[in-house]
Amino acid sequence: MSLQDRTEAVPEASAPPGQGGKLGLALLVIAAAQLMLVLDNTIVAVALPSMQSALGLSESALGWIVTAYALAFGGLLLAGGRAGDLFGRRRMFRVGLVLFTGASLLGGLAGNGELLISARVLQGLGAAIAAPTALSLLATTFPAGPARNKALGVYGAMGGLGSVVGLLLGGALTEYLNWRWVMYVNVPIAVLVLIGTGVLVEGERERGKVDVPGAFTATFGFGALVYAINRAGSEGIGDTVTLVGLAAAVVLLVAFVLIQRASRAPMIPGSVLADKGRAGANLIMFLMGAGMLATFYFLTLYMQIVKGYEPMVTGLAYLPFAVGIGLAAGGIGPQLLAKLSERTVIVAGLVVGIAGMVWFSFLAPGQNALVALLPAQLVSGLGLGLVFVTVTVISVRGVAPQDTGAASGLVNTAQQIGGAIGLALLAATAQHITESKLPGNVSEALTSGYSYGFLLGAGLYLLALLAAVVMIPATAPQQH
């Protein structure tokens, strides 16, 4: 089956799409919004040392600047998608953008760590509303066929490309302006996107209500889990607070499952995960998100702490990753999907991605890091780009019109929650390995911890590969 055939089951555009120029502007609006929302996962990474120095942040608080956004974003995405289905997708898209813009301004003005972390939570809430409604608007604005295929490819590319662009932009803003501009930069982008939302097609609304108890238990359940993992890295798994956090996470997440089963309007309708391939696509996105965000974290620390690179050099070093993802998701991926099965494309992408992660694990303190980093990042970007575009297509294909918000929210949730949990788990493991090498050469100890983190990330990609083999159908494409 070709890429065109695979997206035809997505609900038809509810209004005539207009001329090609209007569709082009609509794609620009949706892609710019998705890029902005995803890049905020990583745009602060290169600025973390500057934030720590300016605000006197502890190591734990520094980590929460990254994870607070990912948790709020991922934990509330499903509720945000459902809100779009009920109250109007374009309306909620605008609400999310306004909230995100205000939170970005607040974060830039923050005079202490508590206010900055709070602003990151509010940013995540705005993103949780805007991101799933953006994908739903894509389905209602673009008619099934080549136009929607192209839009899905671009949207999928933004999921991976945004993380890398965040690192590039964060490095430039931190070095040439200051760390506050990694927050301020969102304001003009969001304003321009808001102005352009008039070209988007609203689509039909559904009846029902938002599952507030489900949103609460999911968000705080994952939050407790990430906190417990972070705590275990420094205090040990036997620590009382760690055990309480794990217990709270189990109770809240079990409650979430029970609430979903009993609810008449669950955040995750049973029909969304009834398709084995769609469930597999979300699992793959979860595992990819877990490995990718931790990879950026380790590479940034390696370049800035071990190698002593300036923020701008650190950001530019990620350029091959962006190129790889852009080439794979924007061009190579759709071409392969027209000729090969979805499972084949995902497996190929993950094999290449695993190779890139293993390559990273060979980094050493005394080597010319750029010689190893640049080609390894290009390889990793190519592999992950193939997976991003394919998983995006699978995640929204064949979904009933009333469930498009939930389906699009779920795939974004998988990436964000995966990133938060993966970062906590791999960073705690890397810290343990580093401490086991001390006292000794600090650079070698740090690099050893990062290397193990990369190998664990490769293990997560391997699990994703196994999920693809087991859950994604090996349906042969139909030639046209």
Coordinates of C-alpha atoms in Angstrom, one line a residue, residues 36-370:
M36 CA 8.2 25.6 18.4
L37 CA 6.5 23.3 20.8
V38 CA 8.9 20.4 20.4
L39 CA 12.1 22.5 20.3
D40 CA 11.2 23.8 23.8
N41 CA 12.1 20.3 25.1
T42 CA 15.8 21.0 24.2
I43 CA 16.2 24.7 23.7
V44 CA 17.1 25.2 27.4
A45 CA 19.7 22.3 27.4
V46 CA 22.6 24.4 26.1
A47 CA 21.6 27.3 28.4
L48 CA 21.5 25.2 31.6
P49 CA 24.9 26.1 32.8
S50 CA 24.1 29.8 32.3
M51 CA 20.8 29.4 34.1
Q52 CA 22.4 27.6 37.0
S53 CA 25.0 30.4 37.4
A54 CA 22.5 33.2 37.1
L55 CA 19.8 31.8 39.4
G56 CA 22.0 29.7 41.8
L57 CA 20.2 26.5 40.9
S58 CA 21.0 23.1 42.5
E59 CA 21.7 20.1 40.3
S60 CA 18.3 18.6 41.0
A61 CA 16.5 21.9 40.1
L62 CA 18.5 22.1 36.9
G63 CA 17.2 18.8 35.8
W64 CA 13.6 19.8 36.5
I65 CA 13.9 22.7 34.1
V66 CA 13.9 20.0 31.4
T67 CA 11.6 17.4 32.9
A68 CA 8.9 19.8 34.1
Y69 CA 8.1 20.8 30.6
A70 CA 8.2 17.3 29.3
L71 CA 6.0 16.0 32.1
A72 CA 3.3 18.7 31.8
F73 CA 3.4 18.4 28.0
G74 CA 3.1 14.7 27.9
G75 CA 0.9 14.2 30.9
L76 CA -1.8 16.6 29.7
L77 CA -1.6 16.0 26.0
L78 CA -4.5 13.5 26.0
A79 CA -6.8 16.0 27.8
G80 CA -5.7 18.7 25.4
G81 CA -6.6 16.6 22.4
R82 CA -9.9 15.7 23.8
A83 CA -10.6 19.4 24.6
G84 CA -10.0 20.2 20.9
D85 CA -12.5 17.6 19.9
L86 CA -15.2 19.0 22.2
F87 CA -14.7 22.7 22.2
G88 CA -13.3 23.3 18.7
R89 CA -9.8 22.4 17.4
R90 CA -8.9 25.8 16.1
R91 CA -10.2 27.6 19.1
M92 CA -8.2 25.3 21.5
F93 CA -5.2 25.6 19.3
R94 CA -5.3 29.4 19.8
V95 CA -5.9 29.0 23.6
G96 CA -2.8 26.8 23.8
L97 CA -0.7 29.2 21.9
V98 CA -1.7 32.1 24.0
L99 CA -0.9 30.2 27.2
F100 CA 2.4 29.0 25.8
T101 CA 3.3 32.6 24.9
G102 CA 2.5 34.0 28.3
A103 CA 4.4 31.3 30.0
S104 CA 7.5 31.9 27.8
L105 CA 7.4 35.6 28.7
L106 CA 7.1 34.7 32.4
G107 CA 10.1 32.3 32.2
G108 CA 12.2 34.9 30.5
L109 CA 11.5 37.3 33.4
A110 CA 12.0 34.7 36.1
G111 CA 14.3 35.9 39.0
N112 CA 14.6 32.5 40.7
G113 CA 14.5 28.8 39.9
E114 CA 11.0 28.2 41.4
L115 CA 9.4 30.7 39.1
L116 CA 11.4 29.4 36.0
I117 CA 10.3 25.8 36.7
S118 CA 6.7 27.0 37.2
A119 CA 6.8 28.8 33.9
R120 CA 8.1 25.6 32.3
V121 CA 5.1 23.7 33.7
L122 CA 2.7 26.4 32.2
Q123 CA 4.6 26.1 28.9
G124 CA 4.0 22.4 28.9
L125 CA 0.3 22.9 29.6
G126 CA 0.0 25.3 26.6
A127 CA 1.9 22.9 24.4
A128 CA -0.4 20.0 25.6
I129 CA -3.4 21.9 24.2
A130 CA -1.8 23.2 21.0
A131 CA 0.2 20.1 19.8
P132 CA -2.7 17.6 19.5
T133 CA -5.1 20.1 18.1
A134 CA -2.5 21.0 15.4
L135 CA -2.4 17.5 14.2
S136 CA -6.2 17.3 14.2
L137 CA -6.4 20.5 12.2
L138 CA -4.0 19.0 9.7
A139 CA -6.5 16.2 9.1
T140 CA -9.5 18.6 8.8
T141 CA -7.7 21.2 6.6
F142 CA -5.9 18.9 4.1
P143 CA -7.9 16.5 1.9
A144 CA -6.8 12.8 1.8
G145 CA -4.2 12.1 -0.8
P146 CA -1.0 13.8 -1.8
A147 CA -1.7 17.1 0.0
R148 CA -2.2 15.3 3.4
N149 CA 0.7 12.9 2.7
K150 CA 3.0 15.9 2.3
A151 CA 1.6 17.6 5.4
L152 CA 2.0 14.5 7.5
G153 CA 5.6 14.1 6.3
V154 CA 6.4 17.6 7.3
Y155 CA 4.6 17.3 10.6
G156 CA 6.5 14.0 11.4
A157 CA 9.8 15.7 10.5
M158 CA 9.1 18.5 13.0
G159 CA 8.8 15.9 15.8
G160 CA 12.5 15.0 15.5
L161 CA 13.8 18.1 13.9
G162 CA 12.4 20.4 16.6
S163 CA 14.6 18.8 19.3
V164 CA 17.7 19.5 17.2
V165 CA 16.7 23.0 16.2
G166 CA 16.2 23.7 19.9
L167 CA 19.8 22.8 20.6
L168 CA 21.1 24.9 17.7
L169 CA 18.9 27.9 18.6
G170 CA 19.6 27.6 22.3
G171 CA 23.4 27.7 21.7
A172 CA 23.2 30.8 19.5
L173 CA 20.8 32.7 21.8
T174 CA 22.8 31.9 25.0
E175 CA 26.2 32.9 23.5
Y176 CA 25.2 36.1 21.7
L177 CA 22.3 37.4 23.9
N178 CA 21.7 35.6 27.2
W179 CA 19.8 32.5 28.5
R180 CA 16.5 34.5 28.9
W181 CA 16.2 34.6 25.2
V182 CA 15.7 30.9 24.9
M183 CA 12.3 31.7 26.5
Y184 CA 11.6 35.1 24.9
V185 CA 12.2 33.7 21.3
N186 CA 8.9 31.9 21.5
V187 CA 6.8 35.1 21.8
P188 CA 7.2 36.4 18.2
I189 CA 6.9 32.9 16.7
A190 CA 3.7 32.2 18.6
V191 CA 2.2 35.6 17.6
L192 CA 2.9 34.9 13.9
V193 CA 1.4 31.5 14.2
L194 CA -1.7 32.9 15.9
I195 CA -2.1 35.4 13.0
G196 CA -2.0 32.6 10.5
T197 CA -4.6 30.3 12.2
G198 CA -7.4 31.9 10.2
V199 CA -6.5 29.6 7.2
L200 CA -7.1 26.5 9.2
V201 CA -10.4 24.5 8.9
E202 CA -12.2 24.1 12.2
G203 CA -13.9 20.8 11.7
E204 CA -16.8 19.3 13.5
R205 CA -17.1 19.2 17.3
E206 CA -18.0 16.2 19.4
R207 CA -20.2 15.9 22.4
G208 CA -18.9 14.8 25.9
K209 CA -16.5 16.2 28.5
V210 CA -12.9 16.3 29.3
D211 CA -11.7 13.5 31.6
V212 CA -10.2 15.6 34.4
P213 CA -9.6 12.7 36.9
G214 CA -7.8 10.8 34.2
A215 CA -5.6 13.8 33.3
F216 CA -4.8 14.4 37.0
T217 CA -3.8 10.8 37.7
A218 CA -1.8 10.4 34.5
T219 CA 0.2 13.6 35.0
F220 CA 0.9 13.2 38.7
G221 CA 1.5 9.4 38.3
F222 CA 4.2 10.0 35.7
G223 CA 5.6 12.9 37.7
A224 CA 6.0 10.7 40.8
L225 CA 7.7 8.0 38.7
V226 CA 10.2 10.5 37.2
Y227 CA 10.8 12.0 40.7
A228 CA 11.4 8.6 42.2
I229 CA 13.9 7.6 39.4
N230 CA 15.8 10.9 39.9
R231 CA 15.9 10.4 43.6
A232 CA 17.0 6.8 43.3
G233 CA 20.0 8.0 41.2
S234 CA 21.3 10.1 44.1
E235 CA 19.9 8.4 47.3
G236 CA 19.5 4.7 46.2
I237 CA 16.5 2.6 45.5
G238 CA 16.1 1.8 49.2
D239 CA 15.6 5.4 50.2
T240 CA 12.3 6.0 51.9
V241 CA 11.3 9.0 49.8
T242 CA 12.2 7.0 46.6
L243 CA 10.0 4.1 47.7
V244 CA 7.1 6.5 48.5
G245 CA 7.4 8.1 45.1
L246 CA 7.4 4.7 43.4
A247 CA 4.3 3.6 45.4
A248 CA 2.5 6.8 44.6
A249 CA 3.3 6.4 40.9
V250 CA 1.9 2.8 40.9
V251 CA -1.3 3.9 42.7
L252 CA -1.9 6.9 40.5
L253 CA -1.2 5.0 37.2
V254 CA -3.4 2.1 38.2
A255 CA -6.1 4.6 39.1
F256 CA -5.7 6.1 35.6
V257 CA -6.3 2.7 34.0
L258 CA -9.3 2.1 36.1
I259 CA -10.7 5.6 35.4
Q260 CA -10.3 5.0 31.7
R261 CA -12.1 1.7 31.8
A262 CA -15.0 3.2 33.7
S263 CA -15.3 6.5 31.9
R264 CA -17.9 7.1 29.3
A265 CA -15.6 9.6 27.7
P266 CA -12.0 8.3 28.3
M267 CA -9.0 10.2 27.2
I268 CA -7.9 7.1 25.3
P269 CA -10.9 5.6 23.6
G270 CA -10.6 1.9 23.2
S271 CA -10.9 2.2 19.4
V272 CA -7.7 4.2 19.2
L273 CA -5.5 1.3 20.6
A274 CA -7.7 -1.5 19.2
D275 CA -5.5 -1.5 16.1
K276 CA -2.3 -3.4 16.9
G277 CA -0.2 -1.4 14.5
R278 CA -1.3 1.9 16.0
A279 CA -0.6 0.6 19.5
G280 CA 2.9 -0.5 18.3
A281 CA 3.5 2.9 16.7
N282 CA 2.9 4.6 20.1
L283 CA 5.1 2.1 21.9
I284 CA 7.9 2.7 19.4
M285 CA 7.5 6.5 19.8
F286 CA 7.7 6.1 23.6
L287 CA 11.0 4.1 23.4
M288 CA 12.5 6.5 20.8
G289 CA 11.6 9.5 22.9
A290 CA 13.2 7.9 25.9
G291 CA 16.5 7.3 24.1
M292 CA 16.6 10.6 22.1
L293 CA 16.1 13.2 24.8
A294 CA 18.7 11.5 27.0
T295 CA 21.1 11.4 24.1
F296 CA 20.9 15.1 23.6
Y297 CA 21.4 15.6 27.4
F298 CA 24.6 13.5 27.4
L299 CA 26.1 15.0 24.3
T300 CA 25.5 18.5 25.5
L301 CA 27.2 17.8 28.9
Y302 CA 30.1 16.0 27.1
M303 CA 30.7 18.9 24.7
Q304 CA 30.4 21.6 27.4
I305 CA 31.9 20.0 30.5
V306 CA 34.4 17.5 29.1
K307 CA 35.5 19.3 26.0
G308 CA 34.8 22.9 27.1
Y309 CA 32.9 24.0 24.0
E310 CA 31.1 27.3 24.0
P311 CA 27.3 27.2 23.7
M312 CA 27.4 28.2 20.0
V313 CA 29.8 25.5 19.0
T314 CA 27.7 23.0 21.0
G315 CA 24.6 24.0 19.1
L316 CA 26.3 23.9 15.7
A317 CA 27.6 20.5 16.5
Y318 CA 24.0 19.2 16.3
L319 CA 23.5 20.4 12.7
P320 CA 24.2 17.0 11.1
F321 CA 21.5 15.5 13.2
A322 CA 19.0 18.1 11.9
V323 CA 20.1 17.5 8.3
G324 CA 19.7 13.7 8.8
I325 CA 16.2 13.9 10.2
G326 CA 15.2 16.5 7.6
L327 CA 16.4 14.3 4.7
A328 CA 14.9 11.1 6.0
A329 CA 11.5 12.5 7.1
G330 CA 11.0 15.0 4.4
G331 CA 12.2 13.0 1.4
I332 CA 13.6 9.6 1.8
G333 CA 11.0 8.3 4.2
P334 CA 7.9 9.0 2.0
Q335 CA 9.6 7.6 -1.0
L336 CA 10.5 4.4 0.8
L337 CA 6.9 4.1 2.2
A338 CA 5.6 4.1 -1.4
K339 CA 7.7 1.0 -2.2
L340 CA 8.2 -0.9 1.1
S341 CA 6.1 -1.9 4.1
E342 CA 5.8 0.3 7.1
R343 CA 7.5 -2.3 9.2
T344 CA 10.5 -2.5 6.9
V345 CA 11.0 1.2 6.9
I346 CA 10.8 1.4 10.7
V347 CA 13.2 -1.5 11.2
A348 CA 15.7 0.0 8.8
G349 CA 15.5 3.3 10.6
L350 CA 16.0 1.8 14.0
V351 CA 18.9 -0.3 12.8
V352 CA 20.6 2.8 11.6
G353 CA 19.7 4.7 14.8
I354 CA 21.2 1.9 17.0
A355 CA 24.4 2.1 15.0
G356 CA 24.6 5.8 15.7
M357 CA 24.1 5.3 19.4
V358 CA 26.8 2.7 19.6
W359 CA 29.1 5.1 17.7
F360 CA 28.4 7.8 20.3
S361 CA 29.5 5.3 23.1
F362 CA 33.1 5.4 21.7
L363 CA 33.6 9.1 22.5
A364 CA 36.7 9.7 24.7
P365 CA 38.0 12.8 26.5
G366 CA 41.2 13.2 24.5
Q367 CA 39.9 12.7 21.0
N368 CA 38.8 15.3 18.5
A369 CA 35.1 15.1 19.4
L370 CA 33.8 16.7 16.2

